[in-house]
CSV table of C-alpha atoms and ligand atoms in Angstrom, one decimal:
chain,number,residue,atom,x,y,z
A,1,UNK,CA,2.3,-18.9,22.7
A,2,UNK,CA,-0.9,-19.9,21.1
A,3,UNK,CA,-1.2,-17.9,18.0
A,4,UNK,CA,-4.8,-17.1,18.1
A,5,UNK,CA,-4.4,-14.0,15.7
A,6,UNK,CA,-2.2,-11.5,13.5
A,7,UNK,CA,-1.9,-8.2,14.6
A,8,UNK,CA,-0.3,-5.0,13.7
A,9,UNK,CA,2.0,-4.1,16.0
A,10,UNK,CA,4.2,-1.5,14.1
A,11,UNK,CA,3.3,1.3,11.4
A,12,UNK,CA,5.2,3.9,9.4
A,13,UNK,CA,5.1,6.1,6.7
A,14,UNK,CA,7.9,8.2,4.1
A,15,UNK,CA,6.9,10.7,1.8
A,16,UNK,CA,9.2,12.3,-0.6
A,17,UNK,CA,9.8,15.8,0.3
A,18,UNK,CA,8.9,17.2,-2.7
A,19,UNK,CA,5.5,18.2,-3.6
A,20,UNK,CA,4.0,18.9,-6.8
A,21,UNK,CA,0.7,21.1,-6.6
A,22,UNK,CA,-1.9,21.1,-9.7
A,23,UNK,CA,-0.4,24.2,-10.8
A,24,UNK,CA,2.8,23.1,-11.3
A,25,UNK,CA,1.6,20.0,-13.5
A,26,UNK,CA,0.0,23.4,-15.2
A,27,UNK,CA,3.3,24.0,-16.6
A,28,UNK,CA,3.8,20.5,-17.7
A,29,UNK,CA,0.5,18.8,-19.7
A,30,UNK,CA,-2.5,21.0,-20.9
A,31,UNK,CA,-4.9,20.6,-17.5
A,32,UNK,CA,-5.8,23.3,-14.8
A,33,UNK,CA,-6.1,23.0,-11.3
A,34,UNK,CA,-9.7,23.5,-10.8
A,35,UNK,CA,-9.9,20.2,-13.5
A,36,UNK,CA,-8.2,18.1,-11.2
A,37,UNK,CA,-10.3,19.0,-7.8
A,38,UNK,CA,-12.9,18.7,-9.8
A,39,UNK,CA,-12.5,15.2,-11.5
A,40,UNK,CA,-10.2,13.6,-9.1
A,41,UNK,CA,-10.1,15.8,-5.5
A,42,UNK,CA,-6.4,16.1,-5.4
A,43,UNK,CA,-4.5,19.0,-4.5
A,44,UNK,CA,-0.7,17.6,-4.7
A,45,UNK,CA,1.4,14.8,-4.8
A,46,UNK,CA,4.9,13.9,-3.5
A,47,UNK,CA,7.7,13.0,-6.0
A,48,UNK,CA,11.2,11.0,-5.4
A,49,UNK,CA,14.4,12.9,-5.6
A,50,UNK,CA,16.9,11.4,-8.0
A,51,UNK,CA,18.9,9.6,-5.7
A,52,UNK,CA,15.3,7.8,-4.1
A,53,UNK,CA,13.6,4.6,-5.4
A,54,UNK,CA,11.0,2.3,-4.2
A,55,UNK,CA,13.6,0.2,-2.0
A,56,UNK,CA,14.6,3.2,-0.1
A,57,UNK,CA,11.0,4.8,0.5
A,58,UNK,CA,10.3,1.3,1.7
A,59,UNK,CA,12.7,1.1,4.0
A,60,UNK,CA,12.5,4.4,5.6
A,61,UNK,CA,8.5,3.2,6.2
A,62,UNK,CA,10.1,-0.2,7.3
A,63,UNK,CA,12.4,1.7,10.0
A,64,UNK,CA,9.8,3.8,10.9
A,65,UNK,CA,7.3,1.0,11.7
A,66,UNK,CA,9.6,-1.4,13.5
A,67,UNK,CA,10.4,1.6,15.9
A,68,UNK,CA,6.9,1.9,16.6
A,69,UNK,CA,6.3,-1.8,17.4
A,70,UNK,CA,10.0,-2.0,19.4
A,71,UNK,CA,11.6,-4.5,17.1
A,72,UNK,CA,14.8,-5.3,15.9
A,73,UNK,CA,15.5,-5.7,12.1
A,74,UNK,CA,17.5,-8.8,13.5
A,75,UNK,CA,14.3,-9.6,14.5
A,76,UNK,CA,11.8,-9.8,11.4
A,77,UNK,CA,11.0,-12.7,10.0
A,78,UNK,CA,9.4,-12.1,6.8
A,79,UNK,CA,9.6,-9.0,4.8
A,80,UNK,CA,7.0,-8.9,1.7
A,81,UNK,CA,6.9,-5.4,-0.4
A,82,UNK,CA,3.9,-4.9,-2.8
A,83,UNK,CA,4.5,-2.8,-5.5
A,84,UNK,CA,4.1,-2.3,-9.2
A,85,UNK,CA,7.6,-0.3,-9.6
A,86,UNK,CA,10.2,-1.8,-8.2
A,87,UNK,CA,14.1,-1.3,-8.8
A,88,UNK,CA,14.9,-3.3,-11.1
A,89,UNK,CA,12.7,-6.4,-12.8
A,90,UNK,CA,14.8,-8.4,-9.9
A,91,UNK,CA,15.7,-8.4,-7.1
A,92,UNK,CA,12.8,-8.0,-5.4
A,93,UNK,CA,12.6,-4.9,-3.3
A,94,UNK,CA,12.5,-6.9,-0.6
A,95,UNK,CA,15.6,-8.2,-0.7
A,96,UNK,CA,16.8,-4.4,-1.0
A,97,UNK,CA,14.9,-3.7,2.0
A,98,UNK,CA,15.9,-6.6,3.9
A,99,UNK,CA,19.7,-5.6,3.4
A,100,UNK,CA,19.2,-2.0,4.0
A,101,UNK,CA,17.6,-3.3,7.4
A,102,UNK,CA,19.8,-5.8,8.3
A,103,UNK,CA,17.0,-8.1,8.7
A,104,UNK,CA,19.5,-11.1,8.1
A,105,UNK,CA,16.8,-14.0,9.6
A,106,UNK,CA,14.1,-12.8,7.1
A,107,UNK,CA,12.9,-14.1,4.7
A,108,UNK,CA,11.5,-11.9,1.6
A,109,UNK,CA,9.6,-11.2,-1.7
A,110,UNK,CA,7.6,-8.9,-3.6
A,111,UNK,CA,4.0,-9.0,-4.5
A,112,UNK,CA,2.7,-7.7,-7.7
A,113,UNK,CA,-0.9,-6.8,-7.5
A,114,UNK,CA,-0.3,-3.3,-8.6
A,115,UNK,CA,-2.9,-0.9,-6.5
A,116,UNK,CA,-3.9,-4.0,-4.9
A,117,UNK,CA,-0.4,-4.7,-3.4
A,118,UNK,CA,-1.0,-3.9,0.0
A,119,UNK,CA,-3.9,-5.8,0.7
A,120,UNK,CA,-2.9,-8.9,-0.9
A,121,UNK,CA,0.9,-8.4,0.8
A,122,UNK,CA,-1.3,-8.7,4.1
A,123,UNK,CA,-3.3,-11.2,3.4
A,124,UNK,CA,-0.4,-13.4,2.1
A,125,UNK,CA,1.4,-12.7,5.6
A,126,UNK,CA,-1.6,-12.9,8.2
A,127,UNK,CA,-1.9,-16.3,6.2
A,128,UNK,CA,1.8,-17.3,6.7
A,129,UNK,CA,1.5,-16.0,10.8
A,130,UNK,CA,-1.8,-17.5,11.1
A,131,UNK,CA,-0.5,-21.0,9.7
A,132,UNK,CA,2.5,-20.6,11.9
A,133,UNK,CA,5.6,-20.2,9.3
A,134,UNK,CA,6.6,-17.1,10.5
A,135,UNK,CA,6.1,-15.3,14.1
A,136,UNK,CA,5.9,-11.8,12.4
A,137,UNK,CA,6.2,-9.6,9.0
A,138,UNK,CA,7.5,-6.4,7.8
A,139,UNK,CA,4.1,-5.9,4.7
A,140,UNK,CA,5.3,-3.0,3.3
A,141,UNK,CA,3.2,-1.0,0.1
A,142,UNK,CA,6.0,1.3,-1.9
A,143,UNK,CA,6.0,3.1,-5.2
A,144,UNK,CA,7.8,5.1,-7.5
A,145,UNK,CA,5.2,6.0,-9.9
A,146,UNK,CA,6.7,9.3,-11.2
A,147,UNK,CA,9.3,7.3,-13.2
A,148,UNK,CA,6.4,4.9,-15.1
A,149,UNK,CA,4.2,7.9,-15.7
A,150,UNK,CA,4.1,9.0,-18.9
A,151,UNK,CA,4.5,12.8,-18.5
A,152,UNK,CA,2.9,13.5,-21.7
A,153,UNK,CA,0.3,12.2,-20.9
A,154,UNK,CA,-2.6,14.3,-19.1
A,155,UNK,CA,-5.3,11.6,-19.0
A,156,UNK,CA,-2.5,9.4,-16.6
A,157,UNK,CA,0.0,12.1,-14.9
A,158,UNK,CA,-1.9,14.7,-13.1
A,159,UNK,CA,-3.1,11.0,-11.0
A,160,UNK,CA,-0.3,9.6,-9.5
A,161,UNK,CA,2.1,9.6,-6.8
A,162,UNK,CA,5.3,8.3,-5.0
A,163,UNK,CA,5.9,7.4,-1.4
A,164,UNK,CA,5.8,3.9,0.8
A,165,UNK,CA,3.6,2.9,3.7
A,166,UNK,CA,5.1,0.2,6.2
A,167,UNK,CA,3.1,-2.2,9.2
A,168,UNK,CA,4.6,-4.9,11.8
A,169,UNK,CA,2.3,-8.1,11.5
A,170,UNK,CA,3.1,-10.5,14.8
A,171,UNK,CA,1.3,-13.5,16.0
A,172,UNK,CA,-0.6,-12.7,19.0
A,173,UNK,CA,-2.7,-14.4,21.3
A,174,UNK,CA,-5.0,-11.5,21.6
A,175,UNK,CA,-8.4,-11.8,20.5
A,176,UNK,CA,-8.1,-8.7,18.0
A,177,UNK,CA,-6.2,-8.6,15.0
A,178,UNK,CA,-6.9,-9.8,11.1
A,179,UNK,CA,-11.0,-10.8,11.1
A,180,UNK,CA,-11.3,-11.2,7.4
A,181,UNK,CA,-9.9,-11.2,3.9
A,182,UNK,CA,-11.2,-11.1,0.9
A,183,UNK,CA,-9.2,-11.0,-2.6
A,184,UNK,CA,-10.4,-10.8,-6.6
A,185,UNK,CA,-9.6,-10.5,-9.9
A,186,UNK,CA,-10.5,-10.3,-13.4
A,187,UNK,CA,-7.6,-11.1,-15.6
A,188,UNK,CA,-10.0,-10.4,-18.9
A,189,UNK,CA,-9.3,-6.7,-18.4
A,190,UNK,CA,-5.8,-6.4,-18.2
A,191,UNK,CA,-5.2,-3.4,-21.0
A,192,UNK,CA,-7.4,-1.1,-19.6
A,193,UNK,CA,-4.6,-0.3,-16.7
A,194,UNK,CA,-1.3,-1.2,-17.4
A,195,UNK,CA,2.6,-0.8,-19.0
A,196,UNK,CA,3.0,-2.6,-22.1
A,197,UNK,CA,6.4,-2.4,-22.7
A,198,UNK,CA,9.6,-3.0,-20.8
A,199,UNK,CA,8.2,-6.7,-19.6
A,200,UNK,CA,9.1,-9.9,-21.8
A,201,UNK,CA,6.5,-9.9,-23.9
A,202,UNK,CA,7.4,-6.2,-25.3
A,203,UNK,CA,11.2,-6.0,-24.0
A,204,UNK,CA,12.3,-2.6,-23.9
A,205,UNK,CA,14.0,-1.3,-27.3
A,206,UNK,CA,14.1,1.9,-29.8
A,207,UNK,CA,11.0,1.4,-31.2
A,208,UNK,CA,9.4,0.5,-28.0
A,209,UNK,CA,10.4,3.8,-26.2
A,210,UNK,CA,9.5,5.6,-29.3
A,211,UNK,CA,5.9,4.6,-29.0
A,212,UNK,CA,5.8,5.1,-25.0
A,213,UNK,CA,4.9,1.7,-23.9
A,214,UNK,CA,7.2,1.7,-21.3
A,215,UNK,CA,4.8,3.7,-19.5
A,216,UNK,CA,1.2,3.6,-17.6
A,217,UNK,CA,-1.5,3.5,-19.8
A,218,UNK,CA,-5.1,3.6,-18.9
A,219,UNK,CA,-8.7,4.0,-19.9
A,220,UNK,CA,-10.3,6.0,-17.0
A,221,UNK,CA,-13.6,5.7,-17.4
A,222,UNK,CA,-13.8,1.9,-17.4
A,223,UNK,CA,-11.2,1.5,-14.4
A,224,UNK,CA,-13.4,4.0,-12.8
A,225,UNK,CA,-16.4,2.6,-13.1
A,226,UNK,CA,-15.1,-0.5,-12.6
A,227,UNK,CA,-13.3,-0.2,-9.1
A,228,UNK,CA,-16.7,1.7,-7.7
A,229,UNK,CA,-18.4,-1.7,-7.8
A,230,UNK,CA,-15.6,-3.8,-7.1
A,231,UNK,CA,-13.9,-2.3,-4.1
A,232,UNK,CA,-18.1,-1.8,-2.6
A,233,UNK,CA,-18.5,-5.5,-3.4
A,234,UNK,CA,-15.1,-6.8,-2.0
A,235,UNK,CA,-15.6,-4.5,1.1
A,236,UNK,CA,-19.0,-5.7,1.9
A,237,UNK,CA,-18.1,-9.2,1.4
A,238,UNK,CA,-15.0,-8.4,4.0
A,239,UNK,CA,-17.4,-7.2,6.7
A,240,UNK,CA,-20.2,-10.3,6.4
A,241,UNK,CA,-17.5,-12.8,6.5
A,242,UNK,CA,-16.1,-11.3,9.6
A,243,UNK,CA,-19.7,-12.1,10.9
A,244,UNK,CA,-20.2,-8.0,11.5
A,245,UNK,CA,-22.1,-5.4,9.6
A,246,UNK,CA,-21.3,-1.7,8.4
A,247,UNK,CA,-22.8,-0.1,11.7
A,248,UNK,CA,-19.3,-1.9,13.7
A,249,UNK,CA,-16.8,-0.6,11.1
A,250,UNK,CA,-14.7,2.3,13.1
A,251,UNK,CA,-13.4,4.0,10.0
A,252,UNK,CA,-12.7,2.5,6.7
A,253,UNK,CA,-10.1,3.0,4.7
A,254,UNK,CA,-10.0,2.6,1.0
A,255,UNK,CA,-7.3,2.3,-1.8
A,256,UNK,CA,-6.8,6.6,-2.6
A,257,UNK,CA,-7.0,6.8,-6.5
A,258,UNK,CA,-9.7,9.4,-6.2
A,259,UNK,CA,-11.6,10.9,-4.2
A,260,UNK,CA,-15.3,10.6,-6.3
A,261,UNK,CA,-14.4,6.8,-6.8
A,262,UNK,CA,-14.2,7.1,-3.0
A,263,UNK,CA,-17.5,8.3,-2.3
A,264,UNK,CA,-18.8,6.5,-5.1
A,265,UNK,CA,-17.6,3.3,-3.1
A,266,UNK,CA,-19.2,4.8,0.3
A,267,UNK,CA,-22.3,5.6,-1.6
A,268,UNK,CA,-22.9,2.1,-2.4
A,269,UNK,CA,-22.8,0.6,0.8
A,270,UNK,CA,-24.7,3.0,2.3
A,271,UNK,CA,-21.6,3.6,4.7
A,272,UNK,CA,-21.1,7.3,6.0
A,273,UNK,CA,-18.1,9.2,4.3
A,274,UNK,CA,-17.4,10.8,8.6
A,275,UNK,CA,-16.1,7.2,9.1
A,276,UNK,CA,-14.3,7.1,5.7
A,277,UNK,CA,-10.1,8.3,5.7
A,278,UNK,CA,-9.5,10.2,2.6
A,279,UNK,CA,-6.0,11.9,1.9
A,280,UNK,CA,-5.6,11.7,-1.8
A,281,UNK,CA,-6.2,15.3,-1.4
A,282,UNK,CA,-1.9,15.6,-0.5
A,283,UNK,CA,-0.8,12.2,-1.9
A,284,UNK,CA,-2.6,11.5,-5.4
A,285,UNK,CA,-2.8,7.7,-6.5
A,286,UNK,CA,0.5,6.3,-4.4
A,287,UNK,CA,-0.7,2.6,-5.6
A,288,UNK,CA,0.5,-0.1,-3.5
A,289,UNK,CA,1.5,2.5,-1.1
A,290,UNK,CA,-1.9,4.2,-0.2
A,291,UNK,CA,-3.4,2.1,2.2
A,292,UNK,CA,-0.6,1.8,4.3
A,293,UNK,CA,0.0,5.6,4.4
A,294,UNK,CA,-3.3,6.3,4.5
A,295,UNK,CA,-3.7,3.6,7.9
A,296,UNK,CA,-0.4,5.3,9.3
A,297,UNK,CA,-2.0,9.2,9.0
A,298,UNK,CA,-5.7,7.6,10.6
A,299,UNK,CA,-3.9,5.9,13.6
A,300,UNK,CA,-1.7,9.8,14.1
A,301,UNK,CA,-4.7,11.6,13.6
A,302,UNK,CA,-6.1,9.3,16.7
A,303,UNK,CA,-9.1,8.2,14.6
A,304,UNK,CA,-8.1,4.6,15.7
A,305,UNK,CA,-7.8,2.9,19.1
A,306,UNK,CA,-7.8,-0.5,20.3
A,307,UNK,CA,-10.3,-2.8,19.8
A,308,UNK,CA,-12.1,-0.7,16.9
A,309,UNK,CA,-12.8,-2.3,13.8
A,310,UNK,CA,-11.0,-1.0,11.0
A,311,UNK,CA,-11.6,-1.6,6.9
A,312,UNK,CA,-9.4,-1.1,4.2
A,313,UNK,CA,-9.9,-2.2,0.5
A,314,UNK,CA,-8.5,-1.7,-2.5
A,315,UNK,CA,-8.8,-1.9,-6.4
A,316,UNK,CA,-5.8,-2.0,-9.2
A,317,UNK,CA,-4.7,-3.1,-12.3
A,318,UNK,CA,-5.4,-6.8,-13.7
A,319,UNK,CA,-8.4,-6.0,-12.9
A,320,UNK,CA,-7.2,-7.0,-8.9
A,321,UNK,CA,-9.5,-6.5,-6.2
A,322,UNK,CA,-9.4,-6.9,-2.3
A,323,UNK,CA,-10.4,-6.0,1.3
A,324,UNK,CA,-10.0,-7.1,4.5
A,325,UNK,CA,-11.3,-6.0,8.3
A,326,UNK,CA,-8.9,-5.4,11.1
A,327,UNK,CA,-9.3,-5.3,14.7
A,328,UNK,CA,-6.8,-2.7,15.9
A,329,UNK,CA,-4.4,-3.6,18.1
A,330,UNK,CA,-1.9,-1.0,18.5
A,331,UNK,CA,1.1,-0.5,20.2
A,332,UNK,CA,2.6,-3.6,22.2
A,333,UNK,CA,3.1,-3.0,25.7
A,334,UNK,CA,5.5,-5.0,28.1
A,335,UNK,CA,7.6,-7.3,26.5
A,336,UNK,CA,7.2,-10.4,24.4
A,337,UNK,CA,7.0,-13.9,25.1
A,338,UNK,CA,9.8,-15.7,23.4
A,339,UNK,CA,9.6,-19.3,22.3
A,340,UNK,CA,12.3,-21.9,23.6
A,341,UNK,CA,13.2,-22.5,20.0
A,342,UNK,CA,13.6,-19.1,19.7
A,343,UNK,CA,15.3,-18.4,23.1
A,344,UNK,CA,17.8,-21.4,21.8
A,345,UNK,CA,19.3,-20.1,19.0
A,346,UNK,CA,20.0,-16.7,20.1
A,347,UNK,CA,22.1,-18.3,22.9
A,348,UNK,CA,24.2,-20.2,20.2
A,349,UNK,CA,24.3,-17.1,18.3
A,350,UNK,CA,25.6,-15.0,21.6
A,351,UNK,CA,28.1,-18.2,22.1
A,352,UNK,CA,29.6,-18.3,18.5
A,353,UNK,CA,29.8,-14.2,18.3
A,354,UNK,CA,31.8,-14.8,21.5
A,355,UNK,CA,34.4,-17.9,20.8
A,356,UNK,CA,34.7,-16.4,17.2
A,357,UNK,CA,38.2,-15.2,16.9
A,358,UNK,CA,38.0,-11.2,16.5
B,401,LIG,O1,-5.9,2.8,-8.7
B,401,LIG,C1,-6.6,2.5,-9.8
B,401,LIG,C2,-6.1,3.2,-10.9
B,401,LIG,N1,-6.7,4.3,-11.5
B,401,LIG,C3,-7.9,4.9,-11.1
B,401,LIG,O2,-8.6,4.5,-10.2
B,401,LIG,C4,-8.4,6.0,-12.0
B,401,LIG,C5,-9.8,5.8,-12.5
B,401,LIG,N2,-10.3,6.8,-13.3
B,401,LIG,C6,-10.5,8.1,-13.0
B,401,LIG,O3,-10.2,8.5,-11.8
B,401,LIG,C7,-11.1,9.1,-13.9
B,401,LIG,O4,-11.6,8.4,-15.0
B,401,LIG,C8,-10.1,10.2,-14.5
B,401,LIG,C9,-9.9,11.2,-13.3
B,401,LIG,C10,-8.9,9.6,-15.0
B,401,LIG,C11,-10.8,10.9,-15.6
B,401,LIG,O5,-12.0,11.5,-15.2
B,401,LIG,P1,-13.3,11.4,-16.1
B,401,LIG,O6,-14.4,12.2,-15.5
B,401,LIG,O7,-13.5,9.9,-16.4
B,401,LIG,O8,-12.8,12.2,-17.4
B,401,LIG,P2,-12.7,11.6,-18.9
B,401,LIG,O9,-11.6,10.6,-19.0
B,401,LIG,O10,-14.1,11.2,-19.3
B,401,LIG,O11,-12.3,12.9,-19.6
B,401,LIG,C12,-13.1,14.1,-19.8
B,401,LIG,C13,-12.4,15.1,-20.6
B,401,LIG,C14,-11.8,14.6,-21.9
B,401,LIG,O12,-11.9,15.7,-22.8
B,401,LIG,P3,-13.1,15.5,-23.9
B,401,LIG,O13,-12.7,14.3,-24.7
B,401,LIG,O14,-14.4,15.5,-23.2
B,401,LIG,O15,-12.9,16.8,-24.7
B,401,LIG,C15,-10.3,14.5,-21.5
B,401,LIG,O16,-9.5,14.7,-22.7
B,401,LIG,O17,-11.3,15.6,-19.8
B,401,LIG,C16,-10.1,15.6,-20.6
B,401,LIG,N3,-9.0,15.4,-19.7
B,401,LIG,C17,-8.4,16.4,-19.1
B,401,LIG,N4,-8.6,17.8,-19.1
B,401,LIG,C18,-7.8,18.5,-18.3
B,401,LIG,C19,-8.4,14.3,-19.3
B,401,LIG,N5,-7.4,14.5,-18.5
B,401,LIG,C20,-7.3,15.8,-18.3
B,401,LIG,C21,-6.5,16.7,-17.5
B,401,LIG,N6,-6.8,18.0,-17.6
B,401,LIG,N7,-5.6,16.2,-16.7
């Protein structure tokens, strides 16, 4: 099959059942309800249970999307998780993921890009389809931000969010699919948005703990002002090199930190906020993990059909910037072309599961 293009073929979402409204952080940190809408536009956010993590979020999404594109976990190839809490400093998620699966042909890894995860996970695996290593990826965006949020903290909690957003990349010969992909970053401003301690440079200990720096710190003001222009920039530069212009974007659908950096973003290109997806309203700042959920909830709420353009972008710590513009695809109808190589060694694999002795 000539593999003209990457497409999504799959897509799926988990949020925790849980949900934390404004007024109960009122019980928590000194902040009111009408200070959030105000500042930030969300409403509530979704917290883990104890027995959840960023793996199994991630998986559920994973489940969930290769139902929708009619695959078999034996049959992923790749599976890339971007997130900025994992389980544990290693394994990766994927790996989790890729067990809990039973994807045992894939190959997988994290990427760490913190908000940006999810855009550079795609762009990392369009590139990998596009260049042929791989036929198709699980590019999963997870997080479990409640447990590196400093709950003291009222400038940081009231922001944040957990849950895990999941899409099927395959090579296609259809002329839709990944147009363009742009990624940034600006290492110079890595302590305005990040966890100081817990890494090897400040490994966790006492005194460590004592002083909090196992968990988020951030100056708002600069990261906001900073991801306005950014995400604009990277988003603009996404479109022109995909030859188009703002007019052919269907919808766009940026990173959800918050919901006046949003508009800020779509006030700067000139772009219409009807065409823009917002749900940080019921989510918060999920990281990595709010694009994908955010694409999943625009594609159920029919605001995306095939052939329409769609654009997401995001902005996170590092400073790490990205975008990229989509053709949608959708679901895959009929079924899929198989290469000999392919067709090959699942005969040998039906042969030996039969001669092997029981
Ligand atoms: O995904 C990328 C990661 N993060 C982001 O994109 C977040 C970027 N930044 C932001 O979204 C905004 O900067 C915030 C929502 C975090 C803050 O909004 P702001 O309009 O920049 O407020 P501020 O930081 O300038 O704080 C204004 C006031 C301060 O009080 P004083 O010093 O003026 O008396 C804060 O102490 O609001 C106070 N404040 C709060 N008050 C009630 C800060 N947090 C809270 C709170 N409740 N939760």
């Amino acid at each position: 099959m000539a593999r003209a293009n990457a497409v999504i073929t799959g897509w799926g979402f988990y949020a925790p059942s849980r949900v934390m409204t404004n007024a109960d952080l009122e019980k928590i940190v000194e902040t009111s309800d009408q200070w959030i809408t105000e500042r930030t536009g969300i409403k509530e956010r979704r917290i883990a249970a104890p027995d959840e993590s960023t793996s199994t979020m991630a998986t559920k999404a994973a489940e969930r999307a290769l139902a929708k594109a009619k695959l078999k976990p034996s049959d992923v190839e790749l599976v890339i998780v971007g997130t900025a809490s994992p389980d544990f400093v290693f394994p990766p998620v994927a790996s989790l993921v890729q067990a809990a699966l039973g994807a045992t042909r894939a190959g997988a890894f994290d990427v760490g890009a913190a908000c940006t995860s999810f855009v550079s996970s795609l762009a990392v695996a369009s590139g990998m389809i596009l260049g042929g290593a791989v036929r198709n990826a699980l590019v999963i965006g997870a997080e479990t931000l409640s447990r590196i949020v400093d709950w003291k903290d009222r400038g940081t909690c009231v922001l944040f969010g957990d849950g895990a957003g999941a899409v099927v990349l395959e090579a296609s010969s259809a002329s839709v699919g990944v147009q363009s992909t742009v990624l940034h970053g600006d290492g110079t401003k890595c302590d305005l948005l990040w966890v100081p301690g817990g890494g090897t440079k400040n490994p966790t200990g006492a005194e460590k703990l004592e002083a909090r720096m196992h968990y988020i710190r951030m100056n708002g003001n600069e990261v906001y002002r900073s991801a306005v222009k950014a995400m604009a920039e990277a988003a603009e530069e996404a479109i022109a090199k995909a030859n188009l212009t703002a007019d052919d974007i269907t919808l766009f659908v940026p990173h959800q930190a918050n919901l006046r950096i949003i508009e800020g973003v779509a006030k700067r290109m000139r772009f219409p906020m009807e065409r823009v997806f917002v749900n940080v309203q019921r989510y918060g700042n999920t990281s990595a993990a709010s694009v994908p959920i955010a694409l999943c909830e625009a594609v159920e709420a029919g605001r995306l059909k095939r052939g329409d353009k769609v654009l997401v972008a995001a902005f996170g710590a590092g400073f790490t910037w990205g975008a990229s513009v989509l053709e949608w695809f959708g679901e895959h109808e009929g079924p899929r072309q198989k290469s000999p190589l392919d067709i090959a060694s699942r005969a040998i694999e039906d042969l030996v599961d039969r001669v092997r002795p029981a």
